Structure formats: structure tokens, C-alpha cells
PDB file of C-alpha atoms in Angstrom:
ATOM      1  CA  MET A  28     -51.796  -5.114  41.784  1.00 49.00           C
ATOM      2  CA  SER A  29     -50.565  -4.299  38.248  1.00 51.00           C
ATOM      3  CA  THR A  30     -47.721  -1.859  37.829  1.00 54.00           C
ATOM      4  CA  GLN A  31     -48.733  -1.021  34.252  1.00 55.00           C
ATOM      5  CA  PRO A  32     -50.195   2.510  34.020  1.00 54.00           C
ATOM      6  CA  ARG A  33     -53.659   3.153  32.695  1.00 55.00           C
ATOM      7  CA  ARG A  34     -53.919   3.968  29.016  1.00 56.00           C
ATOM      8  CA  GLY A  35     -54.317   7.563  27.994  1.00 56.00           C
ATOM      9  CA  ASP A  36     -51.506   8.944  30.132  1.00 60.00           C
ATOM     10  CA  PRO A  37     -48.508   9.165  27.745  1.00 63.00           C
ATOM     11  CA  VAL A  38     -46.069  10.388  30.405  1.00 57.00           C
ATOM     12  CA  ARG A  39     -46.854   7.492  32.711  1.00 62.00           C
ATOM     13  CA  VAL A  40     -46.714   5.017  29.813  1.00 58.00           C
ATOM     14  CA  ALA A  41     -43.266   6.266  28.719  1.00 61.00           C
ATOM     15  CA  GLY A  42     -42.007   6.120  32.289  1.00 62.00           C
ATOM     16  CA  TRP A  43     -43.296   2.570  32.701  1.00 53.00           C
ATOM     17  CA  TRP A  44     -41.518   1.401  29.529  1.00 52.00           C
ATOM     18  CA  LEU A  45     -38.287   3.096  30.570  1.00 58.00           C
ATOM     19  CA  ARG A  46     -38.341   1.634  34.069  1.00 62.00           C
ATOM     20  CA  TRP A  47     -39.553  -1.902  33.446  1.00 57.00           C
ATOM     21  CA  VAL A  48     -38.409  -2.655  29.860  1.00 53.00           C
ATOM     22  CA  LEU A  49     -35.613  -0.483  28.493  1.00 54.00           C
ATOM     23  CA  LEU A  50     -33.466  -0.153  31.606  1.00 54.00           C
ATOM     24  CA  PRO A  51     -33.501  -3.882  32.450  1.00 56.00           C
ATOM     25  CA  VAL A  52     -32.571  -4.756  28.856  1.00 50.00           C
ATOM     26  CA  ALA A  53     -29.694  -2.258  28.807  1.00 53.00           C
ATOM     27  CA  LEU A  54     -28.482  -3.478  32.189  1.00 52.00           C
ATOM     28  CA  GLY A  55     -28.575  -7.068  30.993  1.00 51.00           C
ATOM     29  CA  VAL A  56     -26.455  -6.261  27.959  1.00 47.00           C
ATOM     30  CA  PHE A  57     -23.783  -4.564  30.061  1.00 47.00           C
ATOM     31  CA  VAL A  58     -23.765  -7.292  32.661  1.00 44.00           C
ATOM     32  CA  SER A  59     -23.327  -9.961  29.973  1.00 44.00           C
ATOM     33  CA  GLY A  60     -19.997  -8.361  29.069  1.00 43.00           C
ATOM     34  CA  ASN A  61     -20.701  -8.320  25.346  1.00 46.00           C
ATOM     35  CA  VAL A  62     -20.602  -4.513  25.060  1.00 49.00           C
ATOM     36  CA  ASP A  63     -17.763  -2.334  26.257  1.00 48.00           C
ATOM     37  CA  ALA A  64     -19.013   1.061  27.453  1.00 49.00           C
ATOM     38  CA  ARG A  65     -15.901   2.700  26.013  1.00 47.00           C
ATOM     39  CA  SER A  66     -17.008   1.705  22.509  1.00 45.00           C
ATOM     40  CA  LEU A  67     -20.313   3.544  22.773  1.00 48.00           C
ATOM     41  CA  PRO A  68     -20.705   6.960  21.096  1.00 45.00           C
ATOM     42  CA  PHE A  69     -21.174   8.842  24.335  1.00 45.00           C
ATOM     43  CA  PHE A  70     -18.572   6.967  26.364  1.00 55.00           C
ATOM     44  CA  GLY A  71     -15.482   6.635  24.201  1.00 67.00           C
ATOM     45  CA  SER A  72     -13.809   6.750  20.835  1.00 80.00           C
ATOM     46  CA  GLU A  73     -13.541   4.181  18.067  1.00 87.00           C
ATOM     47  CA  ARG A  74     -12.696   0.653  19.092  1.00 90.00           C
ATOM     48  CA  GLU A  75     -10.317  -1.126  16.688  1.00 93.00           C
ATOM     49  CA  THR A  76      -9.418  -4.737  17.461  1.00 95.00           C
ATOM     50  CA  ALA A  77      -6.380  -6.765  16.433  1.00 96.00           C
ATOM     51  CA  VAL A  78      -7.201 -10.438  15.900  1.00 96.00           C
ATOM     52  CA  LEU A  79      -3.997 -12.448  16.243  1.00 96.00           C
ATOM     53  CA  PHE A  80      -4.076 -15.887  14.625  1.00 96.00           C
ATOM     54  CA  LEU A  81      -2.235 -19.006  15.736  1.00 96.00           C
ATOM     55  CA  ASP A  82      -0.262 -18.991  12.468  1.00 94.00           C
ATOM     56  CA  GLY A  83       1.121 -15.496  13.168  1.00 93.00           C
ATOM     57  CA  GLN A  84      -1.177 -13.535  10.853  1.00 94.00           C
ATOM     58  CA  ALA A  85      -2.946 -10.461  12.218  1.00 96.00           C
ATOM     59  CA  TYR A  86      -6.127  -8.723  11.077  1.00 96.00           C
ATOM     60  CA  PHE A  87      -7.439  -5.342  12.224  1.00 96.00           C
ATOM     61  CA  GLY A  88     -10.995  -4.053  12.200  1.00 94.00           C
ATOM     62  CA  HIS A  89     -14.287  -3.645  14.050  1.00 92.00           C
ATOM     63  CA  LEU A  90     -15.086  -6.784  16.005  1.00 92.00           C
ATOM     64  CA  ASP A  91     -18.634  -8.107  16.377  1.00 85.00           C
ATOM     65  CA  ASP A  92     -18.536 -10.725  19.115  1.00 78.00           C
ATOM     66  CA  SER A  93     -21.880 -11.886  20.462  1.00 69.00           C
ATOM     67  CA  GLY A  94     -20.179 -14.600  22.491  1.00 67.00           C
ATOM     68  CA  GLU A  95     -22.870 -17.042  21.422  1.00 65.00           C
ATOM     69  CA  SER A  96     -21.321 -18.790  18.413  1.00 77.00           C
ATOM     70  CA  GLY A  97     -18.111 -20.431  17.303  1.00 84.00           C
ATOM     71  CA  THR A  98     -17.161 -17.522  15.039  1.00 89.00           C
ATOM     72  CA  LEU A  99     -16.151 -13.887  15.318  1.00 91.00           C
ATOM     73  CA  VAL A 100     -17.088 -11.267  12.717  1.00 91.00           C
ATOM     74  CA  LEU A 101     -14.531  -8.597  11.785  1.00 92.00           C
ATOM     75  CA  ARG A 102     -15.579  -5.642   9.622  1.00 90.00           C
ATOM     76  CA  ASP A 103     -13.603  -2.889   7.865  1.00 91.00           C
ATOM     77  CA  VAL A 104     -10.659  -5.290   7.777  1.00 94.00           C
ATOM     78  CA  TYR A 105      -6.964  -4.580   7.204  1.00 96.00           C
ATOM     79  CA  TYR A 106      -3.936  -6.867   7.353  1.00 96.00           C
ATOM     80  CA  PHE A 107      -0.170  -6.895   6.790  1.00 95.00           C
ATOM     81  CA  LYS A 108       1.865  -8.040   3.806  1.00 93.00           C
ATOM     82  CA  SER A 109       5.644  -8.200   3.516  1.00 92.00           C
ATOM     83  CA  SER A 110       7.356  -5.026   2.347  1.00 88.00           C
ATOM     84  CA  GLU A 111      10.964  -6.211   2.376  1.00 83.00           C
ATOM     85  CA  GLY A 112      13.101  -4.482  -0.211  1.00 80.00           C
ATOM     86  CA  GLY A 113      10.892  -1.407  -0.340  1.00 86.00           C
ATOM     87  CA  THR A 114      11.813   2.169   0.496  1.00 90.00           C
ATOM     88  CA  THR A 115       9.363   2.859   3.342  1.00 91.00           C
ATOM     89  CA  GLY A 116      11.697   1.550   6.044  1.00 90.00           C
ATOM     90  CA  VAL A 117       8.861  -0.630   7.389  1.00 93.00           C
ATOM     91  CA  ALA A 118       9.086  -4.412   7.019  1.00 92.00           C
ATOM     92  CA  VAL A 119       5.353  -4.690   6.343  1.00 93.00           C
ATOM     93  CA  ALA A 120       2.692  -2.793   4.417  1.00 95.00           C
ATOM     94  CA  LEU A 121      -0.974  -2.420   5.287  1.00 96.00           C
ATOM     95  CA  VAL A 122      -3.576  -3.914   2.937  1.00 95.00           C
ATOM     96  CA  ARG A 123      -7.297  -3.143   2.904  1.00 93.00           C
ATOM     97  CA  ARG A 124      -9.234  -6.392   2.615  1.00 92.00           C
ATOM     98  CA  GLY A 125     -11.723  -6.443  -0.231  1.00 86.00           C
ATOM     99  CA  SER A 126      -9.415  -6.072  -3.228  1.00 78.00           C
ATOM    100  CA  GLU A 127      -8.645  -9.807  -3.424  1.00 79.00           C
ATOM    101  CA  ALA A 128      -9.716 -11.855  -6.453  1.00 77.00           C
ATOM    102  CA  HIS A 129     -12.905 -13.087  -4.770  1.00 79.00           C
ATOM    103  CA  GLU A 130     -13.803  -9.551  -3.568  1.00 77.00           C
ATOM    104  CA  PRO A 131     -14.874 -10.476  -0.028  1.00 81.00           C
ATOM    105  CA  ALA A 132     -17.810  -8.519   1.370  1.00 77.00           C
ATOM    106  CA  ASP A 133     -19.870  -8.223   4.536  1.00 74.00           C
ATOM    107  CA  GLY A 134     -17.049  -8.763   6.985  1.00 83.00           C
ATOM    108  CA  MET A 135     -14.714 -11.623   7.768  1.00 91.00           C
ATOM    109  CA  ARG A 136     -15.973 -14.605   9.771  1.00 91.00           C
ATOM    110  CA  ILE A 137     -13.261 -16.184  11.897  1.00 93.00           C
ATOM    111  CA  ASN A 138     -13.372 -19.522  13.687  1.00 93.00           C
ATOM    112  CA  ARG A 139     -12.571 -19.039  17.354  1.00 92.00           C
ATOM    113  CA  ASP A 140     -10.256 -22.045  17.434  1.00 93.00           C
ATOM    114  CA  ARG A 141      -7.890 -20.234  15.044  1.00 94.00           C
ATOM    115  CA  VAL A 142      -7.509 -17.186  17.290  1.00 95.00           C
ATOM    116  CA  LEU A 143      -4.540 -16.759  19.607  1.00 96.00           C
ATOM    117  CA  ALA A 144      -5.526 -13.405  21.105  1.00 96.00           C
ATOM    118  CA  LEU A 145      -7.727 -10.323  20.745  1.00 95.00           C
ATOM    119  CA  GLU A 146      -6.119  -6.960  21.462  1.00 96.00           C
ATOM    120  CA  ARG A 147      -7.328  -3.389  21.293  1.00 95.00           C
ATOM    121  CA  VAL A 148      -5.520  -1.175  18.784  1.00 96.00           C
ATOM    122  CA  GLY A 149      -4.336   2.158  20.145  1.00 93.00           C
ATOM    123  CA  LEU A 150      -5.829   5.070  18.216  1.00 90.00           C
ATOM    124  CA  ALA A 151      -2.420   6.785  18.140  1.00 92.00           C
ATOM    125  CA  SER A 152      -0.660   3.683  16.782  1.00 95.00           C
ATOM    126  CA  ALA A 153       0.819   3.456  13.294  1.00 96.00           C
ATOM    127  CA  VAL A 154      -1.866   0.973  12.242  1.00 97.00           C
ATOM    128  CA  ALA A 155      -4.749   3.159  13.415  1.00 96.00           C
ATOM    129  CA  GLN A 156      -3.257   6.284  11.818  1.00 96.00           C
ATOM    130  CA  ALA A 157      -2.780   4.548   8.468  1.00 97.00           C
ATOM    131  CA  ILE A 158      -6.357   3.216   8.534  1.00 96.00           C
ATOM    132  CA  GLN A 159      -7.737   6.649   9.370  1.00 95.00           C
ATOM    133  CA  VAL A 160      -5.830   8.237   6.468  1.00 96.00           C
ATOM    134  CA  GLU A 161      -7.128   5.523   4.132  1.00 96.00           C
ATOM    135  CA  ARG A 162     -10.669   6.485   5.148  1.00 94.00           C
ATOM    136  CA  VAL A 163      -9.957  10.054   4.078  1.00 93.00           C
ATOM    137  CA  ILE A 164      -8.777   8.788   0.700  1.00 93.00           C
ATOM    138  CA  LEU A 165     -11.878   6.607   0.349  1.00 91.00           C
ATOM    139  CA  HIS A 166     -14.114   9.488   1.521  1.00 85.00           C
ATOM    140  CA  SER A 167     -15.449   7.398   4.408  1.00 71.00           C
ATOM    141  CA  SER A 168     -17.601   9.423   6.772  1.00 60.00           C
ATOM    142  CA  PRO A 169     -17.951   8.751  10.503  1.00 50.00           C
ATOM    143  CA  SER A 170     -21.160   7.041  11.496  1.00 51.00           C
ATOM    144  CA  VAL A 171     -22.969   7.114  14.814  1.00 48.00           C
ATOM    145  CA  SER A 172     -22.982   3.516  16.009  1.00 55.00           C
ATOM    146  CA  LEU A 173     -21.849   1.331  18.872  1.00 67.00           C
ATOM    147  CA  ASN A 174     -18.373   1.598  17.331  1.00 73.00           C
ATOM    148  CA  ARG A 175     -17.648   5.066  16.054  1.00 78.00           C
ATOM    149  CA  THR A 176     -15.363   5.540  13.060  1.00 84.00           C
ATOM    150  CA  ALA A 177     -12.367   7.874  13.276  1.00 88.00           C
ATOM    151  CA  VAL A 178     -11.083   9.725  10.209  1.00 90.00           C
ATOM    152  CA  ALA A 179      -7.645  11.334  10.024  1.00 91.00           C
ATOM    153  CA  GLY A 180      -7.225  15.083  10.158  1.00 91.00           C
ATOM    154  CA  ALA A 181      -5.263  17.318   7.796  1.00 93.00           C
ATOM    155  CA  SER A 182      -2.012  16.975   9.766  1.00 95.00           C
ATOM    156  CA  ALA A 183      -2.044  13.154   9.584  1.00 95.00           C
ATOM    157  CA  LEU A 184      -2.748  13.245   5.854  1.00 95.00           C
ATOM    158  CA  ALA A 185       0.083  15.739   5.321  1.00 96.00           C
ATOM    159  CA  ALA A 186       2.482  13.565   7.328  1.00 96.00           C
ATOM    160  CA  GLN A 187       1.695  10.569   5.118  1.00 97.00           C
ATOM    161  CA  ARG A 188       2.105  12.633   1.959  1.00 97.00           C
ATOM    162  CA  VAL A 189       5.551  13.854   3.027  1.00 97.00           C
ATOM    163  CA  ALA A 190       6.597  10.335   4.041  1.00 97.00           C
ATOM    164  CA  ALA A 191       5.528   9.020   0.627  1.00 97.00           C
ATOM    165  CA  GLU A 192       7.438  11.792  -1.170  1.00 97.00           C
ATOM    166  CA  HIS A 193      10.582  10.826   0.723  1.00 96.00           C
ATOM    167  CA  ASP A 194      10.011   7.129  -0.017  1.00 96.00           C
ATOM    168  CA  VAL A 195       9.784   7.923  -3.737  1.00 97.00           C
ATOM    169  CA  ALA A 196      12.988   9.969  -3.465  1.00 96.00           C
ATOM    170  CA  ARG A 197      14.830   7.139  -1.701  1.00 95.00           C
ATOM    171  CA  GLY A 198      13.836   4.792  -4.505  1.00 95.00           C
ATOM    172  CA  TRP A 199      15.192   7.295  -7.004  1.00 95.00           C
ATOM    173  CA  SER A 200      18.504   7.607  -5.130  1.00 94.00           C
ATOM    174  CA  ALA A 201      18.928   3.832  -4.970  1.00 94.00           C
ATOM    175  CA  ALA A 202      18.335   3.488  -8.720  1.00 95.00           C
ATOM    176  CA  VAL A 203      20.796   6.279  -9.529  1.00 95.00           C
ATOM    177  CA  GLU A 204      23.428   4.712  -7.268  1.00 95.00           C
ATOM    178  CA  GLN A 205      23.013   1.406  -9.073  1.00 94.00           C
ATOM    179  CA  LEU A 206      23.627   3.132 -12.396  1.00 94.00           C
ATOM    180  CA  ARG A 207      26.743   4.773 -11.012  1.00 94.00           C
ATOM    181  CA  LYS A 208      28.166   1.456  -9.840  1.00 94.00           C
ATOM    182  CA  LEU A 209      27.545  -0.080 -13.254  1.00 92.00           C
ATOM    183  CA  ASN A 210      29.452   2.727 -14.950  1.00 91.00           C
ATOM    184  CA  ASP A 211      32.414   2.111 -12.623  1.00 91.00           C
ATOM    185  CA  LEU A 212      32.830  -1.369 -14.099  1.00 90.00           C
ATOM    186  CA  VAL A 213      34.841  -2.263 -17.164  1.00 87.00           C
ATOM    187  CA  LEU A 214      32.037  -2.392 -19.671  1.00 89.00           C
ATOM    188  CA  PRO A 215      31.964  -4.082 -23.063  1.00 92.00           C
ATOM    189  CA  VAL A 216      30.626  -0.888 -24.648  1.00 91.00           C
ATOM    190  CA  SER A 217      32.419   2.331 -25.472  1.00 92.00           C
ATOM    191  CA  ARG A 218      32.363   5.315 -23.122  1.00 92.00           C
ATOM    192  CA  THR A 219      30.195   7.196 -25.586  1.00 94.00           C
ATOM    193  CA  GLU A 220      27.680   4.361 -25.745  1.00 93.00           C
ATOM    194  CA  ALA A 221      27.675   4.001 -21.953  1.00 93.00           C
ATOM    195  CA  GLN A 222      27.006   7.716 -21.495  1.00 94.00           C
ATOM    196  CA  THR A 223      24.134   7.641 -23.977  1.00 95.00           C
ATOM    197  CA  ILE A 224      22.544   4.662 -22.237  1.00 95.00           C
ATOM    198  CA  THR A 225      22.991   6.249 -18.793  1.00 96.00           C
ATOM    199  CA  ASP A 226      21.544   9.607 -19.861  1.00 96.00           C
ATOM    200  CA  LYS A 227      18.479   7.859 -21.274  1.00 97.00           C
ATOM    201  CA  ALA A 228      18.029   5.849 -18.065  1.00 97.00           C
ATOM    202  CA  MET A 229      18.342   8.982 -15.901  1.00 97.00           C
ATOM    203  CA  ALA A 230      15.659  10.725 -17.951  1.00 97.00           C
ATOM    204  CA  ASP A 231      13.384   7.690 -17.569  1.00 97.00           C
ATOM    205  CA  LEU A 232      13.977   7.571 -13.801  1.00 97.00           C
ATOM    206  CA  ARG A 233      13.061  11.248 -13.498  1.00 97.00           C
ATOM    207  CA  ALA A 234       9.875  10.579 -15.454  1.00 97.00           C
ATOM    208  CA  VAL A 235       8.985   7.768 -13.047  1.00 98.00           C
ATOM    209  CA  ARG A 236       9.544  10.073 -10.057  1.00 98.00           C
ATOM    210  CA  PHE A 237       7.439  12.864 -11.541  1.00 98.00           C
ATOM    211  CA  ASN A 238       4.582  10.538 -12.469  1.00 98.00           C
ATOM    212  CA  ALA A 239       4.662   9.027  -8.967  1.00 98.00           C
ATOM    213  CA  LEU A 240       4.183  12.487  -7.476  1.00 98.00           C
ATOM    214  CA  VAL A 241       1.229  13.118  -9.784  1.00 98.00           C
ATOM    215  CA  ALA A 242      -0.304   9.787  -8.727  1.00 98.00           C
ATOM    216  CA  LEU A 243       0.307  10.612  -5.065  1.00 98.00           C
ATOM    217  CA  ALA A 244      -1.418  13.978  -5.438  1.00 97.00           C
ATOM    218  CA  LYS A 245      -4.478  12.361  -6.993  1.00 96.00           C
ATOM    219  CA  ALA A 246      -4.542   9.646  -4.305  1.00 95.00           C
ATOM    220  CA  ILE A 247      -4.769  12.172  -1.488  1.00 95.00           C
ATOM    221  CA  GLY A 248      -7.510  14.167  -3.178  1.00 93.00           C
ATOM    222  CA  ILE A 249      -5.700  16.880  -5.136  1.00 95.00           C
ATOM    223  CA  SER A 250      -7.586  17.637  -8.328  1.00 94.00           C
ATOM    224  CA  ASP A 251      -6.214  16.573 -11.691  1.00 92.00           C
ATOM    225  CA  ALA A 252      -5.718  20.216 -12.613  1.00 89.00           C
ATOM    226  CA  ASP A 253      -3.561  20.860  -9.536  1.00 97.00           C
ATOM    227  CA  ALA A 254      -1.751  17.505  -9.404  1.00 97.00           C
ATOM    228  CA  ASP A 255       0.646  18.451 -12.209  1.00 97.00           C
ATOM    229  CA  ALA A 256       1.466  21.774 -10.540  1.00 97.00           C
ATOM    230  CA  TYR A 257       2.097  20.000  -7.243  1.00 97.00           C
ATOM    231  CA  ALA A 258       4.454  17.517  -8.925  1.00 97.00           C
ATOM    232  CA  ARG A 259       6.356  20.286 -10.724  1.00 97.00           C
ATOM    233  CA  ALA A 260       6.849  22.159  -7.459  1.00 97.00           C
ATOM    234  CA  THR A 261       7.838  19.088  -5.429  1.00 97.00           C
ATOM    235  CA  ASP A 262       9.993  17.176  -7.915  1.00 97.00           C
ATOM    236  CA  PRO A 263      13.033  19.524  -7.853  1.00 95.00           C
ATOM    237  CA  LEU A 264      13.085  19.421  -4.047  1.00 94.00           C
ATOM    238  CA  LEU A 265      13.696  15.659  -4.139  1.00 94.00           C
ATOM    239  CA  GLU A 266      16.535  15.731  -6.678  1.00 90.00           C
ATOM    240  CA  SER A 267      19.537  16.053  -4.374  1.00 83.00           C
ATOM    241  CA  GLN A 268      18.255  14.713  -1.037  1.00 86.00           C
ATOM    242  CA  SER A 269      18.500  11.157   0.276  1.00 84.00           C
ATOM    243  CA  PHE A 270      16.172  11.311   3.332  1.00 92.00           C
ATOM    244  CA  ALA A 271      18.154   8.374   4.695  1.00 86.00           C
ATOM    245  CA  ASN A 272      17.550   9.268   8.346  1.00 88.00           C
ATOM    246  CA  ASP A 273      13.778   9.693   8.161  1.00 91.00           C
ATOM    247  CA  THR A 274      11.594   7.896  10.688  1.00 91.00           C
ATOM    248  CA  ALA A 275       9.805   4.971   9.047  1.00 92.00           C
ATOM    249  CA  VAL A 276       6.076   5.487   8.465  1.00 95.00           C
ATOM    250  CA  LEU A 277       3.421   2.835   7.869  1.00 97.00           C
ATOM    251  CA  LEU A 278       1.498   4.220   4.910  1.00 97.00           C
ATOM    252  CA  ALA A 279      -2.190   4.012   4.112  1.00 97.00           C
ATOM    253  CA  PRO A 280      -2.762   1.250   1.512  1.00 96.00           C
ATOM    254  CA  ASP A 281      -3.563   3.546  -1.427  1.00 96.00           C
ATOM    255  CA  ILE A 282      -0.542   5.738  -0.707  1.00 97.00           C
ATOM    256  CA  ASP A 283       1.706   2.709  -0.277  1.00 97.00           C
ATOM    257  CA  ALA A 284       0.528   1.442  -3.679  1.00 96.00           C
ATOM    258  CA  VAL A 285       1.899   4.616  -5.325  1.00 97.00           C
ATOM    259  CA  VAL A 286       5.309   4.131  -3.695  1.00 97.00           C
ATOM    260  CA  THR A 287       5.393   0.420  -4.531  1.00 96.00           C
ATOM    261  CA  ARG A 288       4.592   1.105  -8.186  1.00 97.00           C
ATOM    262  CA  ALA A 289       7.344   3.721  -8.422  1.00 97.00           C
ATOM    263  CA  VAL A 290       9.913   1.307  -6.963  1.00 96.00           C
ATOM    264  CA  GLN A 291       8.866  -1.355  -9.477  1.00 96.00           C
ATOM    265  CA  LEU A 292       9.283   1.060 -12.381  1.00 97.00           C
ATOM    266  CA  TYR A 293      12.674   2.236 -11.072  1.00 97.00           C
ATOM    267  CA  ALA A 294      13.773  -1.415 -11.104  1.00 96.00           C
ATOM    268  CA  GLN A 295      12.532  -1.924 -14.659  1.00 97.00           C
ATOM    269  CA  VAL A 296      14.427   1.117 -15.922  1.00 97.00           C
ATOM    270  CA  GLY A 297      17.576   0.048 -14.052  1.00 96.00           C
ATOM    271  CA  ASP A 298      17.398  -3.531 -15.354  1.00 96.00           C
ATOM    272  CA  ALA A 299      17.004  -2.352 -18.945  1.00 96.00           C
ATOM    273  CA  ALA A 300      19.996  -0.023 -18.629  1.00 95.00           C
ATOM    274  CA  ALA A 301      22.111  -2.725 -16.969  1.00 94.00           C
ATOM    275  CA  LYS A 302      21.374  -5.108 -19.797  1.00 94.00           C
ATOM    276  CA  GLN A 303      22.415  -2.537 -22.391  1.00 93.00           C
ATOM    277  CA  LEU A 304      25.569  -1.575 -20.500  1.00 92.00           C
ATOM    278  CA  THR A 305      26.818  -5.105 -19.862  1.00 91.00           C
ATOM    279  CA  GLN A 306      25.806  -6.870 -23.047  1.00 86.00           C
ATOM    280  CA  ARG A 307      28.583  -7.131 -25.580  1.00 78.00           C
ATOM    281  CA  ARG A 308      27.621  -5.895 -28.981  1.00 71.00           C
ATOM    282  CA  ALA A 309      27.602  -8.564 -31.662  1.00 65.00           C
ATOM    283  CA  THR A 310      30.469  -7.919 -34.099  1.00 62.00           C
ATOM    284  CA  PRO A 311      29.422  -8.594 -37.662  1.00 60.00           C
ATOM    285  CA  THR A 312      31.505 -11.382 -39.203  1.00 60.00           C
ATOM    286  CA  PRO A 313      33.224 -10.117 -42.382  1.00 64.00           C
ATOM    287  CA  ALA A 314      32.318 -11.944 -45.543  1.00 63.00           C
ATOM    288  CA  PRO A 315      35.147 -14.238 -46.674  1.00 67.00           C
ATOM    289  CA  THR A 316      37.272 -12.910 -49.542  1.00 66.00           C
ATOM    290  CA  PRO A 317      36.817 -15.148 -52.544  1.00 65.00           C
ATOM    291  CA  THR A 318      40.015 -16.960 -53.524  1.00 63.00           C
ATOM    292  CA  PRO A 319      40.828 -16.366 -57.179  1.00 62.00           C
ATOM    293  CA  THR A 320      40.734 -19.528 -59.201  1.00 60.00           C
ATOM    294  CA  ALA A 321      43.746 -20.066 -61.519  1.00 56.00           C
ATOM    295  CA  THR A 322      42.906 -20.427 -65.177  1.00 56.00           C
ATOM    296  CA  PRO A 323      44.402 -23.670 -66.507  1.00 56.00           C
ATOM    297  CA  THR A 324      47.045 -23.138 -69.196  1.00 56.00           C
ATOM    298  CA  ALA A 325      46.712 -25.267 -72.301  1.00 54.00           C
ATOM    299  CA  THR A 326      49.706 -27.551 -72.830  1.00 57.00           C
ATOM    300  CA  PRO A 327      50.944 -27.279 -76.424  1.00 56.00           C
ATOM    301  CA  THR A 328      50.754 -30.512 -78.340  1.00 56.00           C
ATOM    302  CA  PRO A 329      54.212 -31.437 -79.710  1.00 57.00           C
ATOM    303  CA  SER A 330      54.459 -31.409 -83.466  1.00 57.00           C
ATOM    304  CA  PRO A 331      55.169 -34.780 -85.061  1.00 56.00           C
ATOM    305  CA  ARG A 332      58.757 -35.269 -86.235  1.00 56.00           C
ATOM    306  CA  PRO A 333      59.354 -35.429 -89.954  1.00 50.00           C
TER     307      PRO A 333
END
């Protein structure tokens, strides 16, 4: 006896498909272990995965793992780069994959034999927060899928902005301190020359700080018209503060790029001033005084004797 309903009864047809086709397929997928219920839209939040490589590198993103091939596919990928010597207080910075020279697209395919471990990224972690802020900057919108996408709220974006402001200020303080130490040395230039060079360097450092704030404002979505006003209001607040005891914050890639660029420009200004302060001025060599040449005196010829 066939279980298939007679044609013409849409309710019975829909029920038959649900009972004998859709439910068995869904059950098979869950039983296979390839889909985590917590990653589904109606069961949980976004699922970010950390792929840890045998060589110590780590990549973060949305993992597609069918379990049927020798490769994994990671999408919306981020990874770490060294940030030693920066002002963020974090030893690494987060990079969004896709800006490399070959402009990789359509995910990252990873050989399984290179993987040490797969770990779930906590949504409250520094990595997840930085990625979510980057999505705000890129105007990424959440999509309804098996792996929902989380986007940072206003408070997370504000926290990153403040952290970046303080990073820019710490870079400024370090550059000013370096100038001060140079002026404490016995320099081969006069005090007047040293003061002129230092004043020029200080003005250049302030310009770098102001321009960094303008760039930061534009990065987080403040309009060009309001970015200048924001920088003018914020810049004086950073002048006399060190923010040395701030908690380190892992910044979103586009925000970190603003801080990194400011630190590079601080270094360029400082190096130029150091060269001027420590380089002895060339003293022009005076032209030799010509030695007067004696005019020979004619010897009188003796007159012949008579």
C-alpha cells in the first residue's frame, strides 16, 4: 500500500513531503555532525572559528567543513600580524584578509594536514569585538544564514574610537619625550638653532596628531564636514595626558591602520629633527690669503774704471 497521498489534496501532499522527505533529510544532517544547532539562526548566535596551524599561525572566520574532503574553507577571514613597538599595548594587530597583493577572494582553502586545532571564538572576546567593529566600518549587514553575522553596537564602536585616540596620544608623548632627551645632550648646534629645530618638530608632531584624529573620524563613519570639528574638539584633550595605564585594546583593522600611520609619521618627524640637532654644521674654509710676491731689485752695473 502506497503512503503517497492522492493528487489534488494540497494539505495531504505538503504533509507527506514534510514527513517522508524534509524531516528525514534534516535529521540526517544533524546526525552526521556536520551542522551545529547553535550556529543556526533560530538556535544561536554567530559562530566564529579559530583555525590554529601547526606553524603557530591562526586564522579567524566562518568555517565551512563538509567533512568529506581534505580541505577546510574559511570565509570572512582575519589573522594576526606583529605589532611590537606600537602604542596599542597589544603585541599583535588584526588584519582583514583580502588586501594582500594577490587580492584573495571566495574564502581560504586549508589543507587539513596543516591544522593543529579548531576552536570556537567567544563573541565577547577581543578578536570577535574587533571583527564586529570592522564590519560596522565596512557597512557589512547581518545576513540570515546557517552562520549569522554579528555587527558591533554603538558602545563597542565608541570604545574602539577612544582607545585609538589614546594610542595616538601615547605616540605623541613618546615622540615629544625623545625630543626632550635629545635637547639634554651636548649638541653641536647653538641653543638658538636647537630651539628653532625643536619648535618646528613640535609643530609637525601636532599636525600629525590632528590629521590622525581626522582620519580616525572618517574611518568610523563621521562625515568629512564633521571630522574636522571632531578633531579640533578632541586634539586639545590629548595634549597633556599620557594614558599610560589604559587597558590594551585590540583594534579593528581599519582603525589600527590610522594609529600605525600616525606612529610612522611621528618617527619620521623625530628622525628628521634628530639629524638636524646632532649633525655638525660644516664650517666654511676661509680662502687662503695670497702671499705678496717681492719685486726683484735691479742690481746696478758698476761703472768701468777710467
